[in-house]
Coordinates of C-alpha atoms (C1' of nucleotides) in Angstrom, one line a residue:
Chain M
X152 CA 102.5 115.7 66.7
X153 CA 99.3 113.9 67.8
X154 CA 96.5 115.8 69.5
X155 CA 97.0 116.3 73.3
X156 CA 95.7 113.2 75.0
X157 CA 94.0 113.0 78.3
X158 CA 95.2 109.8 79.9
X159 CA 94.1 108.4 83.2
X160 CA 95.4 105.9 85.7
X161 CA 92.6 104.7 87.9
X162 CA 93.8 102.3 90.6
X163 CA 91.6 101.1 93.4
X164 CA 93.1 101.4 96.8
X165 CA 92.9 97.7 97.6
X166 CA 96.6 97.1 98.0
X167 CA 100.0 98.2 96.9
X168 CA 100.4 98.8 93.1
X169 CA 102.5 96.1 91.6
X170 CA 104.9 96.1 88.8
X171 CA 102.3 95.1 86.2
X172 CA 99.8 97.6 87.3
X173 CA 102.2 100.4 87.5
X174 CA 103.4 99.7 83.9
X175 CA 100.0 100.8 82.6
X176 CA 100.5 104.0 84.6
X177 CA 103.9 104.5 83.0
X178 CA 102.4 104.0 79.5
X179 CA 99.6 106.4 80.4
X180 CA 102.0 109.0 81.6
X181 CA 104.3 108.6 78.6
X182 CA 101.5 109.0 76.1
X183 CA 100.2 112.0 78.0
X184 CA 103.6 113.6 78.0
X185 CA 104.3 112.6 74.4
X186 CA 101.3 114.4 73.1
X187 CA 101.5 117.3 75.5
X188 CA 98.3 116.2 77.2
X189 CA 97.4 115.5 80.7
X190 CA 97.9 112.5 83.1
X191 CA 94.9 112.2 85.4
X192 CA 95.0 110.1 88.6
X193 CA 91.6 108.9 89.7
X194 CA 91.0 106.7 92.7
X195 CA 88.4 104.0 92.2
X196 CA 87.3 103.4 95.8
X197 CA 83.8 102.1 95.2
X198 CA 84.3 98.7 96.9
X199 CA 84.1 99.6 100.5
X200 CA 84.7 96.1 101.6
X201 CA 88.1 95.8 100.0
X202 CA 89.6 99.2 101.0
X203 CA 93.1 98.8 102.5
X204 CA 94.6 101.1 105.0
X205 CA 97.6 102.9 103.6
X206 CA 97.0 101.8 100.0
X207 CA 96.4 105.3 98.7
X208 CA 99.6 106.6 100.1
X209 CA 101.5 103.7 98.7
X210 CA 100.0 104.3 95.2
X211 CA 100.9 108.0 95.4
X212 CA 104.4 107.3 96.6
X213 CA 105.0 104.6 93.9
X214 CA 104.0 107.1 91.2
X215 CA 106.2 109.9 92.7
X216 CA 109.2 107.6 93.0
X217 CA 108.9 106.6 89.4
X218 CA 108.5 110.2 88.4
X219 CA 105.0 109.9 87.0
X220 CA 103.6 113.2 88.1
X221 CA 99.9 113.7 87.7
X222 CA 98.3 116.9 86.4
X223 CA 95.0 116.2 88.1
X224 CA 94.0 114.0 91.0
X225 CA 94.6 113.6 94.7
X226 CA 96.7 116.3 96.4
X227 CA 96.7 118.5 93.3
X228 CA 93.0 118.7 92.5
X229 CA 91.9 119.8 89.1
X230 CA 88.9 121.0 87.0
X231 CA 87.1 117.7 87.4
X232 CA 87.5 117.3 91.2
X233 CA 86.9 115.3 93.2
X234 CA 89.1 112.5 91.9
X235 CA 87.8 109.9 94.3
X236 CA 84.8 107.9 93.1
X237 CA 83.3 107.7 96.6
X238 CA 82.9 111.5 96.4
X239 CA 81.2 111.5 93.0
X240 CA 78.2 109.2 93.9
X241 CA 75.6 111.7 92.6
X242 CA 77.0 111.5 89.1
X243 CA 76.6 107.7 88.9
X244 CA 73.1 107.9 90.5
X245 CA 72.1 110.5 88.0
X246 CA 73.5 108.4 85.1
X247 CA 71.7 105.3 86.4
X248 CA 68.4 107.2 86.7
X249 CA 68.8 108.5 83.2
X250 CA 69.5 105.1 81.9
X251 CA 66.4 103.8 83.6
X252 CA 64.3 106.7 82.1
X253 CA 65.6 105.9 78.6
X254 CA 64.8 102.2 79.0
X255 CA 68.5 101.1 79.1
X256 CA 68.4 99.9 82.7
X257 CA 66.1 98.6 85.3
X258 CA 65.8 98.0 89.0
X259 CA 66.4 94.5 90.2
X260 CA 65.2 93.3 93.5
X261 CA 66.8 89.9 93.6
X262 CA 68.7 89.0 96.7
X263 CA 72.3 87.8 96.7
X264 CA 71.0 84.6 98.1
X265 CA 68.7 84.0 95.1
X266 CA 71.5 84.9 92.8
X267 CA 73.7 82.4 94.5
X268 CA 71.1 79.7 94.2
X269 CA 70.7 80.6 90.6
X270 CA 74.4 80.2 89.8
X271 CA 74.5 76.9 91.6
X272 CA 71.6 75.5 89.7
X273 CA 73.1 76.8 86.4
X274 CA 76.4 75.2 87.3
X275 CA 74.7 71.9 88.0
X276 CA 73.1 72.0 84.6
X277 CA 76.4 73.0 83.1
X278 CA 75.0 76.3 81.9
X279 CA 77.0 79.5 81.9
X280 CA 76.3 81.5 85.1
X281 CA 74.4 84.6 84.3
X282 CA 71.5 86.6 85.7
X283 CA 68.1 85.2 84.5
X284 CA 66.6 88.6 84.0
X285 CA 63.8 87.9 86.4
X286 CA 63.3 91.6 87.2
X287 CA 63.8 92.9 83.7
X288 CA 60.2 92.7 82.6
X289 CA 58.3 93.2 85.9
X290 CA 54.9 94.9 85.3
X291 CA 54.4 98.3 86.8
X292 CA 52.1 96.7 89.4
X293 CA 54.7 94.1 90.4
X294 CA 57.3 96.8 90.6
X295 CA 55.2 99.0 92.7
X296 CA 54.6 96.2 95.1
X297 CA 58.2 95.3 95.9
X298 CA 59.0 99.0 95.9
X299 CA 56.4 99.7 98.5
X300 CA 57.7 96.9 100.6
X301 CA 60.9 98.8 100.7
X302 CA 62.9 96.0 99.1
X303 CA 66.5 97.0 98.4
X304 CA 67.5 96.9 94.8
X305 CA 70.4 97.2 92.4
X306 CA 70.2 98.8 89.0
X307 CA 71.0 96.5 86.0
X308 CA 71.8 97.3 82.5
X309 CA 69.2 96.2 80.0
X310 CA 71.4 94.4 77.6
X311 CA 70.1 94.2 74.0
X312 CA 69.1 90.6 73.3
X313 CA 70.3 90.6 69.8
X314 CA 72.9 92.3 67.6
X315 CA 76.5 92.8 68.3
X316 CA 78.8 95.4 69.7
X317 CA 82.2 96.3 68.3
X318 CA 84.9 98.6 69.3
X319 CA 88.3 99.5 67.8
X320 CA 91.3 98.6 69.9
X321 CA 94.3 100.7 69.0
X322 CA 96.5 97.6 69.3
X323 CA 94.3 94.7 68.2
X324 CA 91.9 96.2 65.7
X325 CA 88.2 95.7 65.7
X326 CA 86.8 93.4 68.4
X327 CA 83.2 92.2 68.2
X328 CA 81.0 90.6 70.8
X329 CA 77.5 89.1 70.4
X330 CA 75.2 91.0 72.7
X331 CA 73.4 87.7 73.4
X332 CA 76.4 86.4 75.4
X333 CA 76.4 89.5 77.6
X334 CA 74.1 89.4 80.7
X335 CA 72.4 92.3 82.5
X336 CA 75.3 93.4 84.6
X337 CA 74.9 95.5 87.7
X338 CA 75.5 99.3 87.4
X339 CA 74.5 100.5 90.8
X340 CA 74.9 98.3 93.9
X341 CA 72.3 98.1 96.6
X342 CA 74.5 100.3 98.8
X343 CA 74.2 103.0 96.3
X344 CA 77.8 102.7 95.1
X345 CA 78.4 102.2 91.4
X346 CA 80.2 99.2 90.0
X347 CA 83.3 99.7 87.9
X348 CA 81.2 99.1 84.8
X349 CA 79.2 102.3 85.4
X350 CA 81.7 104.4 87.2
X351 CA 84.5 104.1 84.6
X352 CA 82.2 105.2 81.8
X353 CA 80.7 108.2 83.7
X354 CA 84.1 109.4 85.0
X355 CA 86.0 108.9 81.7
X356 CA 83.3 110.9 80.0
X357 CA 83.1 113.8 82.4
X358 CA 86.8 113.9 82.9
X359 CA 87.3 114.1 79.1
X360 CA 89.5 111.1 78.9
X361 CA 90.6 110.5 75.3
X362 CA 92.3 107.1 75.7
X363 CA 91.3 104.3 77.9
X364 CA 94.5 102.3 78.4
X365 CA 94.2 99.3 80.7
X366 CA 95.0 95.6 81.1
X367 CA 93.7 93.1 78.7
X368 CA 91.5 91.6 81.4
X369 CA 89.1 94.4 80.6
X370 CA 88.5 93.5 77.0
X371 CA 85.5 91.3 77.8
X372 CA 83.7 94.1 79.6
X373 CA 84.5 96.8 77.0
X374 CA 81.3 96.1 75.0
X375 CA 79.3 96.9 78.2
X376 CA 81.1 100.2 78.4
X377 CA 80.6 100.9 74.7
X378 CA 76.9 100.2 75.0
X379 CA 76.7 102.5 78.0
X380 CA 78.4 105.4 76.1
X381 CA 75.9 104.9 73.3
X382 CA 72.9 104.7 75.6
X383 CA 74.0 108.0 77.2
X384 CA 74.7 109.5 73.9
X385 CA 78.4 110.0 74.7
X386 CA 81.4 109.7 72.4
X387 CA 83.4 106.5 72.9
X388 CA 87.0 107.1 73.8
X389 CA 89.9 105.3 72.2
X390 CA 90.6 101.9 73.8
X391 CA 94.0 100.3 74.3
X392 CA 94.2 97.0 76.0
X393 CA 97.7 96.0 77.0
X394 CA 98.9 92.6 77.8
X395 CA 99.7 91.3 81.3
X396 CA 103.0 90.8 83.0
X397 CA 103.5 87.2 84.0
X398 CA 105.7 85.5 86.5
X399 CA 108.3 82.8 85.7
X400 CA 105.6 80.1 85.6
X401 CA 103.5 82.1 83.0
X402 CA 100.7 82.9 85.4
X403 CA 99.6 86.4 86.3
X404 CA 102.3 88.1 88.5
X405 CA 101.5 87.8 92.2
X406 CA 103.2 87.7 95.6
X407 CA 104.1 84.1 94.9
X408 CA 106.6 85.3 92.4
X409 CA 108.5 87.3 95.0
X410 CA 108.7 91.0 95.1
X411 CA 105.9 92.6 93.1
X412 CA 105.0 95.9 94.6
X413 CA 106.9 98.9 93.4
X414 CA 108.2 100.3 96.6
X415 CA 109.8 97.0 97.4
X416 CA 112.0 97.5 94.4
X417 CA 113.0 100.9 95.8
X418 CA 114.0 99.3 99.1
X419 CA 115.9 96.6 97.3
X420 CA 118.2 99.1 95.8
X421 CA 116.8 99.6 92.3
X422 CA 117.0 103.1 90.7
X423 CA 113.7 104.5 89.7
X424 CA 115.0 105.5 86.3
X425 CA 116.2 101.9 85.7
X426 CA 112.9 100.3 86.8
X427 CA 111.1 102.9 84.6
X428 CA 113.2 102.0 81.6
X429 CA 113.0 98.3 82.2
X430 CA 109.2 98.4 82.6
X431 CA 108.6 100.4 79.4
X432 CA 110.9 98.2 77.4
X433 CA 109.1 95.1 78.8
X434 CA 106.2 95.2 76.3
X435 CA 107.2 98.1 74.2
X436 CA 110.1 98.7 71.8
X437 CA 111.5 101.7 69.9
X438 CA 113.3 99.7 67.3
X439 CA 115.4 96.5 66.9
X440 CA 118.2 97.5 69.2
X441 CA 117.4 100.2 71.7
X442 CA 117.4 99.0 75.3
X443 CA 118.8 101.8 77.4
X444 CA 116.7 104.9 76.8
X445 CA 116.3 108.0 78.9
X446 CA 113.0 109.3 80.2
X447 CA 113.2 112.3 77.9
X448 CA 113.8 110.2 74.8
X449 CA 110.9 107.9 75.9
X450 CA 108.6 110.9 76.1
X451 CA 109.8 112.0 72.6
X452 CA 109.6 108.6 70.9
X453 CA 106.8 106.8 72.8
X454 CA 104.3 105.4 70.4
X455 CA 101.2 103.6 71.7
X456 CA 101.0 101.5 68.6
X457 CA 104.3 99.9 69.3
X458 CA 103.1 98.3 72.6
X459 CA 103.5 94.6 72.3
X460 CA 100.3 92.4 72.0
X461 CA 101.7 89.5 74.0
X462 CA 102.1 89.1 77.7
X463 CA 105.6 89.1 78.9
X464 CA 107.5 87.4 81.7
X465 CA 109.2 89.7 84.2
X466 CA 112.9 89.0 84.1
X467 CA 114.7 90.2 87.2
X468 CA 118.2 89.3 85.7
X469 CA 117.7 91.8 82.9
X470 CA 116.4 94.4 85.4
X471 CA 119.6 93.8 87.5
X472 CA 121.8 94.3 84.5
X473 CA 119.9 97.5 83.5
X474 CA 120.2 98.8 87.1
X475 CA 123.9 98.2 86.9
X476 CA 124.1 100.2 83.7
X477 CA 122.3 103.1 85.3
X478 CA 124.5 103.0 88.4
X479 CA 127.6 103.1 86.3
X480 CA 126.3 106.2 84.5
X481 CA 125.9 108.2 87.7
X482 CA 128.5 110.7 88.8
X483 CA 130.4 109.8 92.1
X484 CA 128.5 112.5 93.9
X485 CA 125.1 111.2 92.7
X486 CA 125.9 107.6 93.5
X487 CA 127.1 108.7 97.0
X488 CA 123.8 110.5 97.6
X489 CA 121.8 107.5 96.4
X490 CA 123.7 105.0 98.4
X491 CA 123.8 107.0 101.7
X492 CA 120.5 105.8 103.0
X493 CA 121.4 102.2 102.4
X494 CA 124.6 102.6 104.3
X495 CA 122.9 104.3 107.1
X496 CA 120.5 101.4 107.4
X497 CA 123.0 98.6 106.7
X498 CA 126.2 99.5 108.5
X499 CA 126.6 98.1 112.1
X500 CA 125.6 100.4 114.9
X501 CA 129.2 100.8 116.0
X502 CA 129.9 103.0 113.0
X503 CA 129.2 106.6 113.9
X504 CA 126.6 108.5 111.9
X505 CA 126.2 110.4 109.8
X506 CA 128.5 108.9 107.2
X507 CA 130.8 111.6 105.8
X508 CA 129.7 112.6 102.4
X509 CA 133.2 113.6 101.3
X510 CA 134.7 110.2 102.4
X511 CA 131.8 108.4 100.6
X512 CA 132.5 110.3 97.4
X513 CA 136.0 108.9 97.4
X514 CA 134.9 105.4 98.1
X515 CA 132.1 105.1 95.7
X516 CA 134.1 105.1 92.4
X517 CA 135.9 102.0 93.7
X518 CA 132.6 99.9 93.7
X519 CA 130.6 101.7 91.1
X520 CA 131.1 99.1 88.4
X521 CA 130.8 96.3 90.9
X522 CA 127.3 96.8 92.2
X523 CA 124.0 96.1 90.5
X524 CA 121.8 97.2 93.4
X525 CA 122.3 100.0 95.9
X526 CA 121.9 97.6 98.7
X527 CA 125.1 95.9 97.8
X528 CA 127.1 98.9 98.8
X529 CA 127.1 97.7 102.4
X530 CA 128.8 94.4 101.9
X531 CA 131.3 95.9 99.5
X532 CA 132.4 98.9 101.5
X533 CA 131.7 98.3 105.2
X534 CA 135.4 97.8 105.9
X535 CA 136.0 101.4 105.0
X536 CA 133.8 102.3 108.0
X537 CA 134.3 99.5 110.5
X538 CA 137.4 99.9 112.6
X539 CA 138.0 96.4 113.8
X540 CA 138.0 93.9 111.0
X541 CA 136.9 90.4 111.7
X542 CA 138.1 87.7 109.4
X543 CA 139.6 84.2 109.3
X544 CA 143.4 84.6 109.8
X545 CA 143.8 81.7 107.5
X546 CA 142.5 83.8 104.6
X547 CA 145.8 85.7 105.0
X548 CA 147.7 82.8 103.7
X549 CA 148.0 83.1 100.0
X550 CA 147.1 80.2 97.7
X551 CA 150.2 78.2 97.0
X552 CA 152.2 79.8 99.9
X553 CA 152.8 78.7 103.4
X554 CA 151.8 80.8 106.4
X555 CA 155.4 81.6 107.0
X556 CA 156.0 82.8 103.4
X557 CA 152.8 84.9 103.6
X558 CA 154.0 86.4 106.8
X559 CA 157.4 87.2 105.3
X560 CA 155.8 88.8 102.2
X561 CA 153.4 90.9 104.2
X562 CA 156.1 92.1 106.6
X563 CA 158.3 93.0 103.7
X564 CA 155.5 94.8 101.9
X565 CA 154.7 96.8 105.0
X566 CA 158.3 97.8 105.2
X567 CA 158.3 99.0 101.6
X568 CA 155.2 101.1 101.8
X569 CA 155.4 102.5 105.3
X570 CA 158.1 105.0 104.4
X571 CA 156.8 106.0 101.1
X572 CA 157.2 109.7 100.5
X573 CA 153.9 109.9 98.9
X574 CA 150.9 107.6 99.6
X575 CA 149.4 107.4 96.2
X576 CA 148.2 104.8 93.7
X577 CA 151.4 105.1 91.6
X578 CA 153.9 105.1 94.4
X579 CA 152.2 102.1 96.1
X580 CA 152.2 100.2 92.8
X581 CA 155.7 101.2 92.2
X582 CA 156.8 99.8 95.5
X583 CA 154.7 96.6 95.6
X584 CA 154.9 95.3 92.0
X585 CA 158.7 94.9 92.0
X586 CA 158.5 93.3 95.4
X587 CA 156.4 90.4 94.2
X588 CA 159.1 89.7 91.7
X589 CA 161.9 89.9 94.2
X590 CA 160.0 87.6 96.5
X591 CA 159.3 85.3 93.6
X592 CA 155.6 85.3 94.3
X593 CA 152.8 86.1 91.9
X594 CA 151.4 89.6 92.1
X595 CA 148.1 88.1 92.8
X596 CA 149.5 86.3 95.8
X597 CA 151.2 89.4 97.3
X598 CA 148.3 91.7 96.6
X599 CA 145.9 89.1 97.9
X600 CA 147.5 88.9 101.3
X601 CA 147.5 92.7 101.5
X602 CA 143.9 92.8 100.4
X603 CA 142.8 90.6 103.2
X604 CA 145.0 92.4 105.7
X605 CA 143.5 95.7 104.8
X606 CA 139.9 94.8 104.0
X607 CA 139.3 91.6 105.8
X608 CA 138.1 89.8 102.6
X609 CA 139.3 88.1 99.5
X610 CA 137.0 89.9 97.2
X611 CA 137.3 93.7 97.4
X612 CA 137.9 96.8 95.3
X613 CA 141.3 97.3 93.6
X614 CA 144.1 97.3 96.1
X615 CA 146.0 100.5 95.5
X616 CA 142.8 102.6 95.3
X617 CA 141.6 101.0 98.5
X618 CA 144.9 101.7 100.2
X619 CA 144.8 105.3 99.2
X620 CA 141.2 105.9 100.3
X621 CA 141.9 104.1 103.6
X622 CA 144.9 106.3 104.3
X623 CA 148.4 105.4 105.3
X624 CA 147.8 105.2 109.0
X625 CA 144.8 102.9 108.9
X626 CA 146.3 100.8 106.2
X627 CA 149.5 100.3 108.1
X628 CA 147.7 99.6 111.4
X629 CA 145.6 96.9 109.7
X630 CA 148.6 95.4 108.1
X631 CA 150.3 95.2 111.5
X632 CA 147.4 93.4 113.0
X633 CA 147.4 91.0 110.1
X634 CA 151.1 90.3 110.6
X635 CA 150.6 89.4 114.2
X636 CA 147.6 87.3 113.2
X637 CA 149.8 85.4 110.8
X638 CA 152.5 85.0 113.4
X639 CA 150.0 83.5 115.8
X640 CA 148.9 81.1 113.1
X641 CA 152.5 80.0 112.5
X642 CA 153.1 79.6 116.3
X643 CA 150.0 77.5 116.6
X644 CA 151.2 75.4 113.7
X645 CA 154.6 74.9 115.3
X646 CA 153.1 74.0 118.6
X647 CA 151.0 71.3 117.0
X648 CA 153.7 69.7 114.9
X649 CA 156.8 70.6 117.0
X650 CA 158.5 68.4 119.6
Chain I
rG104 C1' 81.5 75.1 79.3
rG105 C1' 80.8 80.0 76.7
rC106 C1' 83.1 84.4 74.9
rG107 C1' 87.6 87.0 73.9
rC108 C1' 92.9 87.9 73.3
rA109 C1' 97.5 85.9 72.1
rU110 C1' 101.5 82.4 69.8
rU111 C1' 109.5 84.6 66.6
rC112 C1' 116.0 81.9 70.6
rG113 C1' 115.3 79.9 78.1
rU114 C1' 113.5 85.4 78.7
rC115 C1' 112.3 90.5 76.5
rU116 C1' 112.0 91.9 71.6
rA117 C1' 113.0 93.5 65.8
rG118 C1' 110.3 92.0 61.6
rC119 C1' 104.4 94.6 58.9
rG120 C1' 105.4 89.8 51.0
rG121 C1' 111.4 89.3 48.5
rC122 C1' 116.9 93.1 52.3
rC123 C1' 115.6 87.0 57.1
rC124 C1' 118.6 79.6 55.8
rA125 C1' 115.4 85.5 61.0
rG126 C1' 118.5 91.0 63.7
rG127 C1' 119.4 93.1 68.9
rA128 C1' 119.3 92.6 74.4
rC129 C1' 119.5 89.7 79.2
rA130 C1' 121.2 85.0 80.9
rC131 C1' 124.8 81.1 79.4
rC132 C1' 129.8 79.3 77.3
rU133 C1' 134.9 80.4 75.4
rC134 C1' 138.9 83.7 74.9
rC135 C1' 141.3 88.6 75.8
rC136 C1' 142.3 92.4 79.6
rU137 C1' 143.5 91.7 84.8
rC138 C1' 146.0 92.2 92.0
rU139 C1' 140.5 89.4 93.7
rC140 C1' 135.6 90.5 92.1
rA141 C1' 133.4 93.3 88.6
rA142 C1' 133.3 96.3 84.3
rG143 C1' 135.0 96.2 79.2
rG144 C1' 136.4 93.8 74.4
rA145 C1' 136.2 89.6 70.8
rG146 C1' 133.8 85.2 69.7
rG147 C1' 130.1 81.0 70.5
rA148 C1' 125.9 78.2 71.3
rG149 C1' 120.7 79.1 71.2
rA150 C1' 114.2 80.0 67.1
rC151 C1' 112.5 73.7 61.8
rC152 C1' 109.2 81.9 63.1
rA153 C1' 103.1 76.6 67.7
rC154 C1' 100.9 73.1 64.0
rC155 C1' 98.1 72.0 59.3
rG156 C1' 96.2 73.8 54.9
rG157 C1' 95.5 77.9 51.5
rU158 C1' 96.7 82.7 48.6
rU159 C1' 101.2 84.1 45.9
rC160 C1' 106.5 83.6 41.2
rG161 C1' 107.8 84.2 46.5
rA162 C1' 105.2 84.1 53.6
rA163 C1' 107.7 84.7 60.1
rU164 C1' 104.8 88.4 57.5
rC165 C1' 98.0 87.7 54.2
rC166 C1' 93.6 84.0 54.9
rG167 C1' 91.2 79.6 57.2
rG168 C1' 91.4 75.6 60.7
rU169 C1' 93.7 73.1 64.8
rA170 C1' 96.5 73.1 69.3
rU171 C1' 98.3 75.5 73.4
rG172 C1' 98.5 79.6 76.8
rC173 C1' 96.2 83.5 79.2
rG174 C1' 91.9 86.6 80.5
rC175 C1' 86.7 87.4 81.5
rU176 C1' 82.3 84.9 82.8
rA177 C1' 80.6 88.9 90.9
rC178 C1' 75.9 93.8 94.1
rC179 C1' 85.6 93.1 92.8
rA180 C1' 88.2 96.2 90.3

RNA sequence: GGCGCAUUCGUCUAGCGGCCCAGGACACCUCCCUCUCAAGGAGGAGACCACCGGUUCGAAUCCGGUAUGCGCUACCA
């Protein structure tokens, strides 16, 4: 067993967490649970301009839905509270001040306008855009002058001009950067808020984070973080940079690729355990064959080192398949409970609410192996709830049979089953199967007519089971209606072609 | 442009020097089962392991280069 790890998921409340982002939370959570450590949730709300209303609640709900419970963070608190960066400003300011004292940082008074100009000029000269370090070597006198004028400032890191900075990535090995290519990035903004570059280091340190697991887009700024740890005299945590999830066109997953935020998957009828399983398997493997794996086993076997190095394309078809597997593994009672809210939302208003749980539990086994998403329950079972079926009378005419023959078959079938002593699967089958033979029609034809009569559609759950759940009375009533519909069709036909 | 990361079937992956003329899964195709649709079962097609060199008796696996893709290059995270 590895040492208990303190993992953190640190989203910024600038929108709804999407599928790629939440996967890092899942990996964080898994490794924390695997090692018996803690999963910390920290909100990085230092960019006041990009805050989005409701984003925090959405983040929390996404994690809850997926079962990633956090040991420390919003709502639960913890020994390192507060867990919102906007409430920890003094820590960053103190760190920045210490960095200045130690000669690792300096105040910069350049305006954003000047910086903008600078970048433009550099671009024109085809130079890489970077801060020209104008304020880095101001004399004390110059500094005092701007300071007295009350000029606003930011605090920048005093990047070493030479040498290199390396760090060990648990997945990729040693990664090295030349310090010379790194510019003097901003640590503290002029509004007094820290940038990510400072805040992440300060918080990870004080919160005792052992593993920084994040997207690979952070690799390039990791040397800045490492240098900051060193400047502060702090231990550098482990780093794990995981690859991104891409859309079908191989670009970073975004709204353009359809549904990307977690809760949308919930609303589309995916099971949280299926999404959880799929997401971990997308970019991580246990061995050469395991696909379906329970959350418990995942906790037991999860190994950070087996996370894939390469970015992966999100494949909805596979998720759909997996969701189907999980649906089939549910008990009838569980499925009924899961499906209930979708029926409530999807059934026409004419259907009285609430839907009977007992009735539902009898219906659900008939469609369990037929649905891949919970939303599909409505289309597949609404005829169990709707009283007046609406369908094209012509669909009552079996393939290869005339309307008259279909009418005769259905009438005969009605006669055979109406007086059955017992309204059960076996008695129904015992009555209807021989009838097909007597009538010299295929069972598919006979059963098809009945199916439409009783469900209003050509694609439906197995016939006998359906008849049983529907009950004798309703089944017979629907059959009667179908018989008269068929009669009307025949009459109409006669009227057209007759004398 | 600079820096960094990556590169095995359409997609997700197994593989860490010989067990691989590359295994599994989704999707696809065929057949079986069958009252429709599914589910299930049995098969099939699909990867010159990005390319070029090297190391080695032997390389998908190690090394170098090239190409391609992606990421970063903000007082955003």
